[in-house]
Amino acid sequence: GENVEQHPSTLSVQEGDSAVIKCTYSDSASNYFPWYKQELGKRPQLIIDIRSNVGEKKDQRIAVTLNKTAKHFSLHITETQPEDSAVYFCAASNRGNYGGSQGNLIFGKGTKLSVKP
Amino acid sequence: DTGVSQDPRHKITKRGQNVTFRCDPISEHNRLYWYRQTLGQGPEFLTYFQNEAQLEKSRLLSDRFSAERPKGSFSTLEIQRTEQGDSAMYLCASSLSADYGYTFGSGTRLTVV
């Protein structure tokens, strides 16, 4: 099955700086890679995702890159703001056992991002 | 439908008791997932349904755990003979189909004393 490694576990940046979080996955059949933001005491919320037929995707200050050959993907946050402080999780789709479709998502352990004003 | 609903939000139970949680997904979503999250960890997969069919169950999942999704709508997760190690946040999520992002519920926080 799929295995997802996420680094770093904690990240502290100054407001306005960029933050980069990296993930690696093990199953070359994975084809969907979402990122979730979880604020303290709240549910994880999808912030951006990328599919295996795309190398990069951007949404305002957030971008995600995917390197299928190396089996790693990264989240980039530019011009960080204090409200970006949260735990960020990467995930990779896990090949299901039925009909060849993707099954569930496997999550990384998370990165706690702190943005200092 | 404004999102995924979970009930109860909190549950405190004595060791050895059975507990049941409910999840109401977004109505047009075919897939429903159960995850467990402990402090400082990412969500850990438990099981998922496509409509009413339970397609996968984590190998790590004890036989004390069972889930149902009758009629392909809401789902229940039951834990029998609870243990202290079952204490966690139980998250439900739904998605339109495979390869679509999940919408998570607020979770049920279980504390076994």
PDB file of C-alpha atoms in Angstrom:
ATOM      1  CA  GLY A   1       0.000   0.000   0.000  1.00  0.00           C
ATOM      2  CA  GLU A   2       0.856   3.668  -0.194  1.00  0.00           C
ATOM      3  CA  ASN A   3       3.179   5.344   2.307  1.00  0.00           C
ATOM      4  CA  VAL A   4       3.530   9.126   2.626  1.00  0.00           C
ATOM      5  CA  GLU A   5       6.431  10.885   4.341  1.00  0.00           C
ATOM      6  CA  GLN A   6       6.190  14.600   5.164  1.00  0.00           C
ATOM      7  CA  HIS A   7       8.933  17.079   6.137  1.00  0.00           C
ATOM      8  CA  PRO A   8       9.548  19.140   8.147  1.00  0.00           C
ATOM      9  CA  SER A   9       7.373  18.371  11.145  1.00  0.00           C
ATOM     10  CA  THR A  10       7.592  21.984  12.322  1.00  0.00           C
ATOM     11  CA  LEU A  11       8.353  25.146  10.391  1.00  0.00           C
ATOM     12  CA  SER A  12       8.682  28.675  11.693  1.00  0.00           C
ATOM     13  CA  VAL A  13       8.901  31.646   9.326  1.00  0.00           C
ATOM     14  CA  GLN A  14       8.721  35.400   9.545  1.00  0.00           C
ATOM     15  CA  GLU A  15       5.643  37.085   8.137  1.00  0.00           C
ATOM     16  CA  GLY A  16       6.180  37.788   4.447  1.00  0.00           C
ATOM     17  CA  ASP A  17       8.653  34.965   3.950  1.00  0.00           C
ATOM     18  CA  SER A  18       7.953  31.828   1.917  1.00  0.00           C
ATOM     19  CA  ALA A  19       7.278  28.382   3.358  1.00  0.00           C
ATOM     20  CA  VAL A  20       7.877  25.046   1.645  1.00  0.00           C
ATOM     21  CA  ILE A  21       6.623  21.665   2.827  1.00  0.00           C
ATOM     22  CA  LYS A  22       7.732  18.475   1.092  1.00  0.00           C
ATOM     23  CA  CYS A  23       6.183  15.030   0.798  1.00  0.00           C
ATOM     24  CA  THR A  24       7.264  11.771  -0.769  1.00  0.00           C
ATOM     25  CA  TYR A  25       5.055   8.821  -1.682  1.00  0.00           C
ATOM     26  CA  SER A  26       5.796   5.199  -2.459  1.00  0.00           C
ATOM     27  CA  ASP A  27       3.161   3.955  -4.942  1.00  0.00           C
ATOM     28  CA  SER A  28       3.754   5.048  -8.523  1.00  0.00           C
ATOM     29  CA  ALA A  29       0.073   4.314  -9.255  1.00  0.00           C
ATOM     30  CA  SER A  30      -1.062   7.189  -7.023  1.00  0.00           C
ATOM     31  CA  ASN A  31      -2.625   9.891  -9.180  1.00  0.00           C
ATOM     32  CA  TYR A  32      -4.170  12.450  -6.825  1.00  0.00           C
ATOM     33  CA  PHE A  33      -2.361  14.607  -4.281  1.00  0.00           C
ATOM     34  CA  PRO A  34      -4.351  17.022  -2.087  1.00  0.00           C
ATOM     35  CA  TRP A  35      -3.136  19.320   0.681  1.00  0.00           C
ATOM     36  CA  TYR A  36      -5.181  20.070   3.784  1.00  0.00           C
ATOM     37  CA  LYS A  37      -4.927  22.845   6.359  1.00  0.00           C
ATOM     38  CA  GLN A  38      -6.065  22.141   9.921  1.00  0.00           C
ATOM     39  CA  GLU A  39      -6.378  24.951  12.424  1.00  0.00           C
ATOM     40  CA  LEU A  40      -6.368  24.120  16.115  1.00  0.00           C
ATOM     41  CA  GLY A  41      -9.555  22.320  17.108  1.00  0.00           C
ATOM     42  CA  LYS A  42     -11.015  22.426  13.612  1.00  0.00           C
ATOM     43  CA  ARG A  43     -11.565  20.009  10.758  1.00  0.00           C
ATOM     44  CA  PRO A  44      -8.974  19.545   7.978  1.00  0.00           C
ATOM     45  CA  GLN A  45      -9.861  21.699   4.971  1.00  0.00           C
ATOM     46  CA  LEU A  46      -8.746  21.154   1.403  1.00  0.00           C
ATOM     47  CA  ILE A  47      -6.607  24.063   0.198  1.00  0.00           C
ATOM     48  CA  ILE A  48      -5.189  22.818  -3.093  1.00  0.00           C
ATOM     49  CA  ASP A  49      -4.770  19.577  -5.007  1.00  0.00           C
ATOM     50  CA  ILE A  50      -2.904  18.277  -8.023  1.00  0.00           C
ATOM     51  CA  ARG A  51      -3.355  15.318 -10.319  1.00  0.00           C
ATOM     52  CA  SER A  52      -0.619  13.215 -11.829  1.00  0.00           C
ATOM     53  CA  ASN A  53      -1.057  14.643 -15.330  1.00  0.00           C
ATOM     54  CA  VAL A  54      -0.047  18.119 -14.111  1.00  0.00           C
ATOM     55  CA  GLY A  55       3.368  19.248 -12.858  1.00  0.00           C
ATOM     56  CA  GLU A  56       2.387  22.452 -11.101  1.00  0.00           C
ATOM     57  CA  LYS A  57      -0.734  24.250  -9.919  1.00  0.00           C
ATOM     58  CA  LYS A  58      -1.098  27.682  -8.386  1.00  0.00           C
ATOM     59  CA  ASP A  59      -3.885  29.415  -6.481  1.00  0.00           C
ATOM     60  CA  GLN A  60      -3.005  32.940  -5.353  1.00  0.00           C
ATOM     61  CA  ARG A  61      -0.254  32.593  -2.703  1.00  0.00           C
ATOM     62  CA  ILE A  62      -0.328  28.797  -2.699  1.00  0.00           C
ATOM     63  CA  ALA A  63       1.301  26.490  -5.244  1.00  0.00           C
ATOM     64  CA  VAL A  64       1.906  22.771  -5.444  1.00  0.00           C
ATOM     65  CA  THR A  65       4.504  20.987  -7.567  1.00  0.00           C
ATOM     66  CA  LEU A  66       4.645  17.299  -8.437  1.00  0.00           C
ATOM     67  CA  ASN A  67       7.629  15.257  -9.602  1.00  0.00           C
ATOM     68  CA  LYS A  68       6.279  11.844 -10.623  1.00  0.00           C
ATOM     69  CA  THR A  69       9.679  10.420 -11.444  1.00  0.00           C
ATOM     70  CA  ALA A  70      11.044  11.176  -7.996  1.00  0.00           C
ATOM     71  CA  LYS A  71       7.645  10.536  -6.364  1.00  0.00           C
ATOM     72  CA  HIS A  72       7.584  13.744  -4.404  1.00  0.00           C
ATOM     73  CA  PHE A  73       5.351  16.796  -4.228  1.00  0.00           C
ATOM     74  CA  SER A  74       5.648  20.097  -2.428  1.00  0.00           C
ATOM     75  CA  LEU A  75       3.482  22.906  -1.090  1.00  0.00           C
ATOM     76  CA  HIS A  76       4.735  26.449  -1.489  1.00  0.00           C
ATOM     77  CA  ILE A  77       3.211  29.367   0.390  1.00  0.00           C
ATOM     78  CA  THR A  78       4.468  32.827  -0.542  1.00  0.00           C
ATOM     79  CA  GLU A  79       4.080  36.087   1.388  1.00  0.00           C
ATOM     80  CA  THR A  80       3.073  34.203   4.521  1.00  0.00           C
ATOM     81  CA  GLN A  81       0.628  35.814   6.950  1.00  0.00           C
ATOM     82  CA  PRO A  82      -0.104  35.014  10.610  1.00  0.00           C
ATOM     83  CA  GLU A  83      -3.416  33.433   9.570  1.00  0.00           C
ATOM     84  CA  ASP A  84      -1.446  30.836   7.597  1.00  0.00           C
ATOM     85  CA  SER A  85      -0.353  29.373  10.958  1.00  0.00           C
ATOM     86  CA  ALA A  86      -1.823  25.865  11.153  1.00  0.00           C
ATOM     87  CA  VAL A  87      -0.956  22.207  10.623  1.00  0.00           C
ATOM     88  CA  TYR A  88      -0.679  21.233   6.972  1.00  0.00           C
ATOM     89  CA  PHE A  89      -1.163  17.656   5.754  1.00  0.00           C
ATOM     90  CA  CYS A  90      -0.236  16.219   2.403  1.00  0.00           C
ATOM     91  CA  ALA A  91      -1.996  13.125   1.106  1.00  0.00           C
ATOM     92  CA  ALA A  92      -1.710  10.681  -1.767  1.00  0.00           C
ATOM     93  CA  SER A  93      -4.402   8.503  -3.291  1.00  0.00           C
ATOM     94  CA  ASN A  94      -4.124   4.798  -2.561  1.00  0.00           C
ATOM     95  CA  ARG A  95      -4.913   2.279  -5.268  1.00  0.00           C
ATOM     96  CA  GLY A  96      -8.154   0.565  -4.404  1.00  0.00           C
ATOM     97  CA  ASN A  97      -8.896  -3.123  -4.713  1.00  0.00           C
ATOM     98  CA  TYR A  98     -12.062  -2.656  -6.730  1.00  0.00           C
ATOM     99  CA  GLY A  99     -12.174  -1.896 -10.416  1.00  0.00           C
ATOM    100  CA  GLY A 100      -8.706  -0.362 -10.461  1.00  0.00           C
ATOM    101  CA  SER A 101      -9.966   2.998  -9.250  1.00  0.00           C
ATOM    102  CA  GLN A 102      -8.276   4.969  -6.515  1.00  0.00           C
ATOM    103  CA  GLY A 103      -9.484   4.088  -3.069  1.00  0.00           C
ATOM    104  CA  ASN A 104      -8.753   6.168  -0.011  1.00  0.00           C
ATOM    105  CA  LEU A 105      -6.191   8.865   0.789  1.00  0.00           C
ATOM    106  CA  ILE A 106      -3.070   8.216   2.835  1.00  0.00           C
ATOM    107  CA  PHE A 107      -1.986  11.234   4.875  1.00  0.00           C
ATOM    108  CA  GLY A 108       1.402  12.456   5.997  1.00  0.00           C
ATOM    109  CA  LYS A 109       2.030  13.176   9.670  1.00  0.00           C
ATOM    110  CA  GLY A 110       1.647  16.911   9.221  1.00  0.00           C
ATOM    111  CA  THR A 111       3.742  20.081   9.386  1.00  0.00           C
ATOM    112  CA  LYS A 112       3.038  22.680  12.037  1.00  0.00           C
ATOM    113  CA  LEU A 113       3.611  26.050  10.421  1.00  0.00           C
ATOM    114  CA  SER A 114       4.076  29.104  12.621  1.00  0.00           C
ATOM    115  CA  VAL A 115       4.174  32.541  11.015  1.00  0.00           C
ATOM    116  CA  LYS A 116       5.635  35.179  13.296  1.00  0.00           C
ATOM    117  CA  PRO A 117       4.368  38.738  12.860  1.00  0.00           C
TER     118      PRO A 117
ATOM    119  CA  ASP B   1     -26.656  20.536   2.657  1.00  0.00           C
ATOM    120  CA  THR B   2     -23.892  22.705   3.976  1.00  0.00           C
ATOM    121  CA  GLY B   3     -21.345  20.055   4.819  1.00  0.00           C
ATOM    122  CA  VAL B   4     -20.604  16.807   6.570  1.00  0.00           C
ATOM    123  CA  SER B   5     -22.278  16.408   9.964  1.00  0.00           C
ATOM    124  CA  GLN B   6     -21.078  14.183  12.767  1.00  0.00           C
ATOM    125  CA  ASP B   7     -22.804  13.290  15.983  1.00  0.00           C
ATOM    126  CA  PRO B   8     -21.995  13.425  18.829  1.00  0.00           C
ATOM    127  CA  ARG B   9     -19.205  16.001  18.966  1.00  0.00           C
ATOM    128  CA  HIS B  10     -17.833  14.541  22.179  1.00  0.00           C
ATOM    129  CA  LYS B  11     -18.224  11.175  23.848  1.00  0.00           C
ATOM    130  CA  ILE B  12     -16.814  10.057  27.178  1.00  0.00           C
ATOM    131  CA  THR B  13     -17.243   6.383  27.915  1.00  0.00           C
ATOM    132  CA  LYS B  14     -15.998   3.843  30.387  1.00  0.00           C
ATOM    133  CA  ARG B  15     -13.625   1.154  29.239  1.00  0.00           C
ATOM    134  CA  GLY B  16     -15.494  -1.894  28.024  1.00  0.00           C
ATOM    135  CA  GLN B  17     -18.596  -0.010  26.893  1.00  0.00           C
ATOM    136  CA  ASN B  18     -19.829   0.127  23.299  1.00  0.00           C
ATOM    137  CA  VAL B  19     -20.129   3.422  21.447  1.00  0.00           C
ATOM    138  CA  THR B  20     -21.699   4.396  18.136  1.00  0.00           C
ATOM    139  CA  PHE B  21     -21.032   7.495  16.064  1.00  0.00           C
ATOM    140  CA  ARG B  22     -23.054   8.855  13.176  1.00  0.00           C
ATOM    141  CA  CYS B  23     -21.992  10.684  10.028  1.00  0.00           C
ATOM    142  CA  ASP B  24     -24.233  12.444   7.524  1.00  0.00           C
ATOM    143  CA  PRO B  25     -22.301  13.149   4.312  1.00  0.00           C
ATOM    144  CA  ILE B  26     -22.998  15.743   1.650  1.00  0.00           C
ATOM    145  CA  SER B  27     -26.052  14.311  -0.078  1.00  0.00           C
ATOM    146  CA  GLU B  28     -24.669  13.997  -3.609  1.00  0.00           C
ATOM    147  CA  HIS B  29     -21.390  12.426  -2.461  1.00  0.00           C
ATOM    148  CA  ASN B  30     -21.091   8.717  -3.248  1.00  0.00           C
ATOM    149  CA  ARG B  31     -18.035   8.049  -1.127  1.00  0.00           C
ATOM    150  CA  LEU B  32     -17.864   8.156   2.631  1.00  0.00           C
ATOM    151  CA  TYR B  33     -14.710   7.654   4.676  1.00  0.00           C
ATOM    152  CA  TRP B  34     -13.876   7.128   8.326  1.00  0.00           C
ATOM    153  CA  TYR B  35     -10.527   8.226   9.715  1.00  0.00           C
ATOM    154  CA  ARG B  36      -9.046   8.410  13.185  1.00  0.00           C
ATOM    155  CA  GLN B  37      -6.730  11.198  14.322  1.00  0.00           C
ATOM    156  CA  THR B  38      -4.664  11.363  17.469  1.00  0.00           C
ATOM    157  CA  LEU B  39      -2.811  14.411  18.754  1.00  0.00           C
ATOM    158  CA  GLY B  40       0.078  15.420  16.523  1.00  0.00           C
ATOM    159  CA  GLN B  41      -0.682  12.836  13.870  1.00  0.00           C
ATOM    160  CA  GLY B  42      -2.278  12.829  10.455  1.00  0.00           C
ATOM    161  CA  PRO B  43      -5.663  11.217   9.837  1.00  0.00           C
ATOM    162  CA  GLU B  44      -5.366   7.417   9.826  1.00  0.00           C
ATOM    163  CA  PHE B  45      -7.596   5.508   7.426  1.00  0.00           C
ATOM    164  CA  LEU B  46     -10.199   3.163   8.923  1.00  0.00           C
ATOM    165  CA  THR B  47     -12.691   2.284   6.200  1.00  0.00           C
ATOM    166  CA  TYR B  48     -14.664   3.667   3.270  1.00  0.00           C
ATOM    167  CA  PHE B  49     -17.912   3.139   1.405  1.00  0.00           C
ATOM    168  CA  GLN B  50     -19.014   3.708  -2.119  1.00  0.00           C
ATOM    169  CA  ASN B  51     -22.757   4.144  -1.843  1.00  0.00           C
ATOM    170  CA  GLU B  52     -23.815   1.334   0.538  1.00  0.00           C
ATOM    171  CA  ALA B  53     -20.886  -0.984  -0.235  1.00  0.00           C
ATOM    172  CA  GLN B  54     -17.988  -1.079   2.208  1.00  0.00           C
ATOM    173  CA  LEU B  55     -15.045  -1.358  -0.193  1.00  0.00           C
ATOM    174  CA  GLU B  56     -12.015  -1.290   2.063  1.00  0.00           C
ATOM    175  CA  LYS B  57     -11.165  -1.710   5.690  1.00  0.00           C
ATOM    176  CA  SER B  58      -7.772  -0.980   7.186  1.00  0.00           C
ATOM    177  CA  ARG B  59      -5.798  -4.061   8.153  1.00  0.00           C
ATOM    178  CA  LEU B  60      -4.953  -2.239  11.359  1.00  0.00           C
ATOM    179  CA  LEU B  61      -8.616  -2.073  12.297  1.00  0.00           C
ATOM    180  CA  SER B  62      -9.590  -4.306  15.158  1.00  0.00           C
ATOM    181  CA  ASP B  63     -12.606  -6.626  14.894  1.00  0.00           C
ATOM    182  CA  ARG B  64     -14.154  -4.462  17.610  1.00  0.00           C
ATOM    183  CA  PHE B  65     -14.767  -1.790  14.973  1.00  0.00           C
ATOM    184  CA  SER B  66     -17.662  -2.050  12.536  1.00  0.00           C
ATOM    185  CA  ALA B  67     -19.201   0.429  10.150  1.00  0.00           C
ATOM    186  CA  GLU B  68     -22.367   0.521   8.114  1.00  0.00           C
ATOM    187  CA  ARG B  69     -23.900   2.764   5.507  1.00  0.00           C
ATOM    188  CA  PRO B  70     -27.453   1.518   4.949  1.00  0.00           C
ATOM    189  CA  LYS B  71     -29.111   2.862   1.808  1.00  0.00           C
ATOM    190  CA  GLY B  72     -25.957   4.720   0.882  1.00  0.00           C
ATOM    191  CA  SER B  73     -26.795   7.759   2.953  1.00  0.00           C
ATOM    192  CA  PHE B  74     -25.631   8.266   6.554  1.00  0.00           C
ATOM    193  CA  SER B  75     -23.056   5.985   8.142  1.00  0.00           C
ATOM    194  CA  THR B  76     -22.452   4.664  11.631  1.00  0.00           C
ATOM    195  CA  LEU B  77     -19.202   3.566  13.220  1.00  0.00           C
ATOM    196  CA  GLU B  78     -19.465   1.281  16.239  1.00  0.00           C
ATOM    197  CA  ILE B  79     -16.670   0.414  18.628  1.00  0.00           C
ATOM    198  CA  GLN B  80     -17.342  -2.517  20.922  1.00  0.00           C
ATOM    199  CA  ARG B  81     -15.617  -3.109  24.259  1.00  0.00           C
ATOM    200  CA  THR B  82     -13.786   0.214  24.121  1.00  0.00           C
ATOM    201  CA  GLU B  83     -10.183   0.438  25.294  1.00  0.00           C
ATOM    202  CA  GLN B  84      -8.170   3.473  26.397  1.00  0.00           C
ATOM    203  CA  GLY B  85      -6.183   3.255  23.168  1.00  0.00           C
ATOM    204  CA  ASP B  86      -9.387   3.993  21.256  1.00  0.00           C
ATOM    205  CA  SER B  87      -9.365   7.561  22.576  1.00  0.00           C
ATOM    206  CA  ALA B  88      -9.011   9.793  19.522  1.00  0.00           C
ATOM    207  CA  MET B  89     -10.847  12.112  17.175  1.00  0.00           C
ATOM    208  CA  TYR B  90     -12.950  10.117  14.715  1.00  0.00           C
ATOM    209  CA  LEU B  91     -13.327  11.986  11.462  1.00  0.00           C
ATOM    210  CA  CYS B  92     -15.847  11.306   8.738  1.00  0.00           C
ATOM    211  CA  ALA B  93     -15.372  12.655   5.218  1.00  0.00           C
ATOM    212  CA  SER B  94     -17.232  12.398   1.952  1.00  0.00           C
ATOM    213  CA  SER B  95     -16.320  12.966  -1.677  1.00  0.00           C
ATOM    214  CA  LEU B  96     -18.096  13.061  -5.002  1.00  0.00           C
ATOM    215  CA  SER B  97     -16.167  10.025  -6.223  1.00  0.00           C
ATOM    216  CA  ALA B  98     -12.643   8.655  -6.286  1.00  0.00           C
ATOM    217  CA  ASP B  99      -9.869  11.185  -6.889  1.00  0.00           C
ATOM    218  CA  TYR B 100     -11.849  14.112  -5.523  1.00  0.00           C
ATOM    219  CA  GLY B 101     -10.938  16.024  -2.420  1.00  0.00           C
ATOM    220  CA  TYR B 102     -12.636  15.102   0.792  1.00  0.00           C
ATOM    221  CA  THR B 103     -14.932  17.316   2.797  1.00  0.00           C
ATOM    222  CA  PHE B 104     -14.381  16.468   6.440  1.00  0.00           C
ATOM    223  CA  GLY B 105     -16.856  16.677   9.267  1.00  0.00           C
ATOM    224  CA  SER B 106     -15.970  18.289  12.592  1.00  0.00           C
ATOM    225  CA  GLY B 107     -15.303  14.913  14.119  1.00  0.00           C
ATOM    226  CA  THR B 108     -16.334  13.017  17.232  1.00  0.00           C
ATOM    227  CA  ARG B 109     -13.839  13.194  20.065  1.00  0.00           C
ATOM    228  CA  LEU B 110     -13.880   9.930  22.019  1.00  0.00           C
ATOM    229  CA  THR B 111     -12.400   9.709  25.488  1.00  0.00           C
ATOM    230  CA  VAL B 112     -12.259   6.285  27.110  1.00  0.00           C
ATOM    231  CA  VAL B 113     -11.777   6.417  30.876  1.00  0.00           C
TER     232      VAL B 113
END
